[in-house]
Short mmCIF file of C-alpha atoms in Angstrom, two decimals:
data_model
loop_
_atom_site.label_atom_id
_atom_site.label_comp_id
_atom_site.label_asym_id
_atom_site.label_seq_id
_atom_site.Cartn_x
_atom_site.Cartn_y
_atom_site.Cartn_z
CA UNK A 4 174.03 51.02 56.26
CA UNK A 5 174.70 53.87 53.71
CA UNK A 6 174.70 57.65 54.55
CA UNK A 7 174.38 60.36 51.87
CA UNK A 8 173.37 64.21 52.43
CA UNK A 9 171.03 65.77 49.85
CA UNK A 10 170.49 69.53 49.32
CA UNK A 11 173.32 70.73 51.37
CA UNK A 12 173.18 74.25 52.90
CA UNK A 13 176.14 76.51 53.02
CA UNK A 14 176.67 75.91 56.62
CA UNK A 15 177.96 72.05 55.46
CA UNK A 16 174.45 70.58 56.89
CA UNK A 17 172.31 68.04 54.63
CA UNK A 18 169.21 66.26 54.39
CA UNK A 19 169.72 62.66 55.65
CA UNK A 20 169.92 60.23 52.96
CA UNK A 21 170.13 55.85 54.60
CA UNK A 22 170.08 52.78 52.33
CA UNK A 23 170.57 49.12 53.17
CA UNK A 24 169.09 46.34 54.96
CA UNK A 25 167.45 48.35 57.78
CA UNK A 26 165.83 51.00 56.04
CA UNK A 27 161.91 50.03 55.25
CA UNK A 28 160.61 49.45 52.21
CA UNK A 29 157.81 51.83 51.95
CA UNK A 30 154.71 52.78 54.08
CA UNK A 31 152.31 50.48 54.51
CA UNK A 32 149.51 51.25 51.60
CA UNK A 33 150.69 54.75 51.32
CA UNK A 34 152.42 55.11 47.91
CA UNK A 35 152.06 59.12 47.68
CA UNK A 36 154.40 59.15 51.19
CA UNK A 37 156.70 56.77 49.90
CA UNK A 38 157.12 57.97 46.71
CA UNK A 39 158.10 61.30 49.23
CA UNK A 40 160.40 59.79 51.00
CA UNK A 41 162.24 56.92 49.05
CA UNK A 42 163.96 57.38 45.97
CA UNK A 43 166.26 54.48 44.23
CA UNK A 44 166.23 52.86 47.20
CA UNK A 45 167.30 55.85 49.74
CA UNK A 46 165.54 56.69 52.83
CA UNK A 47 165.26 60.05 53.13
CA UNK A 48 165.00 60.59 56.79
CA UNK A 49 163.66 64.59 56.77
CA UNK A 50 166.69 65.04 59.71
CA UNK A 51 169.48 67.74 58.51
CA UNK A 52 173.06 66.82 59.80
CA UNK A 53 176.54 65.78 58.84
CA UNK A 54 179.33 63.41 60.38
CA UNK A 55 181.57 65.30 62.85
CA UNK A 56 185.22 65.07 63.47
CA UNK A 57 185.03 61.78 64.97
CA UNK A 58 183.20 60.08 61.35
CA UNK A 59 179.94 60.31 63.55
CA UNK A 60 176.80 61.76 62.50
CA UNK A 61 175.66 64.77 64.00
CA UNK A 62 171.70 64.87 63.94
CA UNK A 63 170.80 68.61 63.98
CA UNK A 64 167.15 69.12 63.51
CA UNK A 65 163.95 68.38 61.19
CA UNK A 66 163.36 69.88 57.89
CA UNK A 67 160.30 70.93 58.68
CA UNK A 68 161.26 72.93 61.41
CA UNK A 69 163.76 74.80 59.89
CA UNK A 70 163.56 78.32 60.76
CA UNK A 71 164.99 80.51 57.60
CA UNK A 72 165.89 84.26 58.62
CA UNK A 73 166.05 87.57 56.34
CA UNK A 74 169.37 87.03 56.34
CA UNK A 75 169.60 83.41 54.46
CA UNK A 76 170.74 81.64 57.24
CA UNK A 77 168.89 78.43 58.71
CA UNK A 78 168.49 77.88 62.07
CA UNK A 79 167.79 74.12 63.34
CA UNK A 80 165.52 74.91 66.68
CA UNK A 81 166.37 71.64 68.55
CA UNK A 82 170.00 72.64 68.45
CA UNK A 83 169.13 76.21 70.39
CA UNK A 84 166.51 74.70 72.40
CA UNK A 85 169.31 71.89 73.75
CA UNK A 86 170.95 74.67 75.23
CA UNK A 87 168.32 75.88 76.59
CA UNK A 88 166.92 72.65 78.50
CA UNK A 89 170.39 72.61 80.58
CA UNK A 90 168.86 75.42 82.65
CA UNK A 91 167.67 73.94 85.65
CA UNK A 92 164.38 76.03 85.68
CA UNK A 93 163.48 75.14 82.51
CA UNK A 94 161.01 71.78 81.75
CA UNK A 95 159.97 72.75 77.85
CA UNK A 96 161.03 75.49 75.68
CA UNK A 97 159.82 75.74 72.04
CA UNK A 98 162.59 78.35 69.71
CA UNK A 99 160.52 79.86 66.86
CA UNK A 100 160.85 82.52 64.66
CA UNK A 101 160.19 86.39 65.06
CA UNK A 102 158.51 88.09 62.37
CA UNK A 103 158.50 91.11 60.93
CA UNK A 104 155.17 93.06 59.01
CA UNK A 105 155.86 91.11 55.34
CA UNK A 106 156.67 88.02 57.14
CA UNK A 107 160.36 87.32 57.18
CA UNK A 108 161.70 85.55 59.88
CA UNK A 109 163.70 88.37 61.18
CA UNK A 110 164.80 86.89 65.10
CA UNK A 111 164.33 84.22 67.54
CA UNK A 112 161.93 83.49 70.66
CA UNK A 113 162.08 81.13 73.21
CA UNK A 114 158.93 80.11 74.67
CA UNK A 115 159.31 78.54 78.23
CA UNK A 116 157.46 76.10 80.63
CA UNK A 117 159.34 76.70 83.87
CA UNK A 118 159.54 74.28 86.63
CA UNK A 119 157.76 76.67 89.07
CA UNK A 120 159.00 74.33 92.41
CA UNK A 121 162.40 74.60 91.28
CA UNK A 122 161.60 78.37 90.68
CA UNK A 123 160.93 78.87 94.15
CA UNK A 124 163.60 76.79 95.51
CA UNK A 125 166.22 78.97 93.67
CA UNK A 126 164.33 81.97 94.79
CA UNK A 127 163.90 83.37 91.46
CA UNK A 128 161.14 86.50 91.30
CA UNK A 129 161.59 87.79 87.98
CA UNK A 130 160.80 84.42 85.74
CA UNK A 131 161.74 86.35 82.36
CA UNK A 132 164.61 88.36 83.60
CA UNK A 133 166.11 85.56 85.10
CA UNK A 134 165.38 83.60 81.65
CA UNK A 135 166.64 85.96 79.77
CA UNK A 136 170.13 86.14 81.67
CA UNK A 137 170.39 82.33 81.59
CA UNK A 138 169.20 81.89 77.99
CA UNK A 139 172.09 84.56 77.08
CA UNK A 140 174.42 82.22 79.29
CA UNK A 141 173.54 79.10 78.02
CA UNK A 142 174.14 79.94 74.56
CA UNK A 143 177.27 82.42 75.05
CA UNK A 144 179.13 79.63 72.64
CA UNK A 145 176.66 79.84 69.70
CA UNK A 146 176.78 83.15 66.95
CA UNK A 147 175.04 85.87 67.11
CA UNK A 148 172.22 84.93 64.33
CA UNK A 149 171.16 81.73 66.46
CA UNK A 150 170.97 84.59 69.54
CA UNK A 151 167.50 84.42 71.51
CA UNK A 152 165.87 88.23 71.24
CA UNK A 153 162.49 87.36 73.13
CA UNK A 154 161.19 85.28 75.95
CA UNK A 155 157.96 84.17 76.42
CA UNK A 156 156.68 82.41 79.75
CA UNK A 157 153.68 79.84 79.37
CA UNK A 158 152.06 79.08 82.67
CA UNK A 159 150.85 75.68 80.81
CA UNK A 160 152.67 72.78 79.19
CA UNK A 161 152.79 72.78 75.30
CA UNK A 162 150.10 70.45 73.71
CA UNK A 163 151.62 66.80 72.66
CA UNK A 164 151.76 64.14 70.30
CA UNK A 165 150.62 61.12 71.06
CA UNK A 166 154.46 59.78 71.10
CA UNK A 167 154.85 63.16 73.45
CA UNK A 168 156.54 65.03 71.32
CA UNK A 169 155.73 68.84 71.78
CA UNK A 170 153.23 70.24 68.69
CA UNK A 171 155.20 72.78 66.88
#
């Protein structure tokens, strides 16, 4: 199998480019997606990422979920929102943008479903203050741009695919 990285942002992140025995040939009666997707015989998977240190590669998010600030930089949700899963509280979070009156993306929220048992068990009272200290916590490491400003508590799970995937 053959990796390549198409459009590559300034942060050293690239679309996901396979070719060889494994990748498909097209979709099934669909030439308009395949035409989309595969071009001289690369797969282009839609997934940003790059190899790391170790000649792996590091799978950071979807293309379509990219969330672009004012600032030009791109956040990749999933990335933010694996942080945020290691809280113990925490059973879905969704990281989208904040924005401003002319619609730039100007911060980030984190919407929660919290584990309301293990709520309780920890003796938690204040859900969002208590988020909001943990999400600050849990992603001391990354920089300031990929920071969380606003919380958001649903009371309900967030609506699914039928692979049960959350609907962004």
């Amino acid at each position: 199998l053959e990796v390549k990285f198409e459009n590559v942002t300034p942060d050293g992140d690239g679309e996901i480019c396979v070719k060889g025995d494994v990748v498909m040939s097209g979709y099934y009666k669909d030439k308009e997606r395949t035409e989309k997707v595969l071009k001289d015989g690369w797969f282009n998977t839609e997934d940003y990422g790059r190899f790391n240190g170790k000649g792996q590669l590091a799978i950071n998010g979807r293309k379509k979920n990219i969330i672009v600030l004012d600032n030009g930089k791109n956040i990749y949700p999933e990335e933010i929102e694996n942080f945020i899963l290691g809280i113990p509280y925490v059973t879905e979070v969704v990281v989208k943008g904040i924005k401003n009156d002319i619609g730039q993306e100007v911060g980030l929220c984190a919407e929660v479903f919290p584990n309301m048992d293990k709520i309780k068990e920890l003796g938690i009272t204040d859900i969002e203050e208590a988020l909001k200290a943990d999400i600050s916590k849990a992603t001391k490491e990354l920089p300031t741009y990929k920071k969380i400003s606003e919380v958001e508590v649903r009371e309900t799970e967030f609506n699914k695919t039928t692979t049960n995937k959350i609907k962004r």
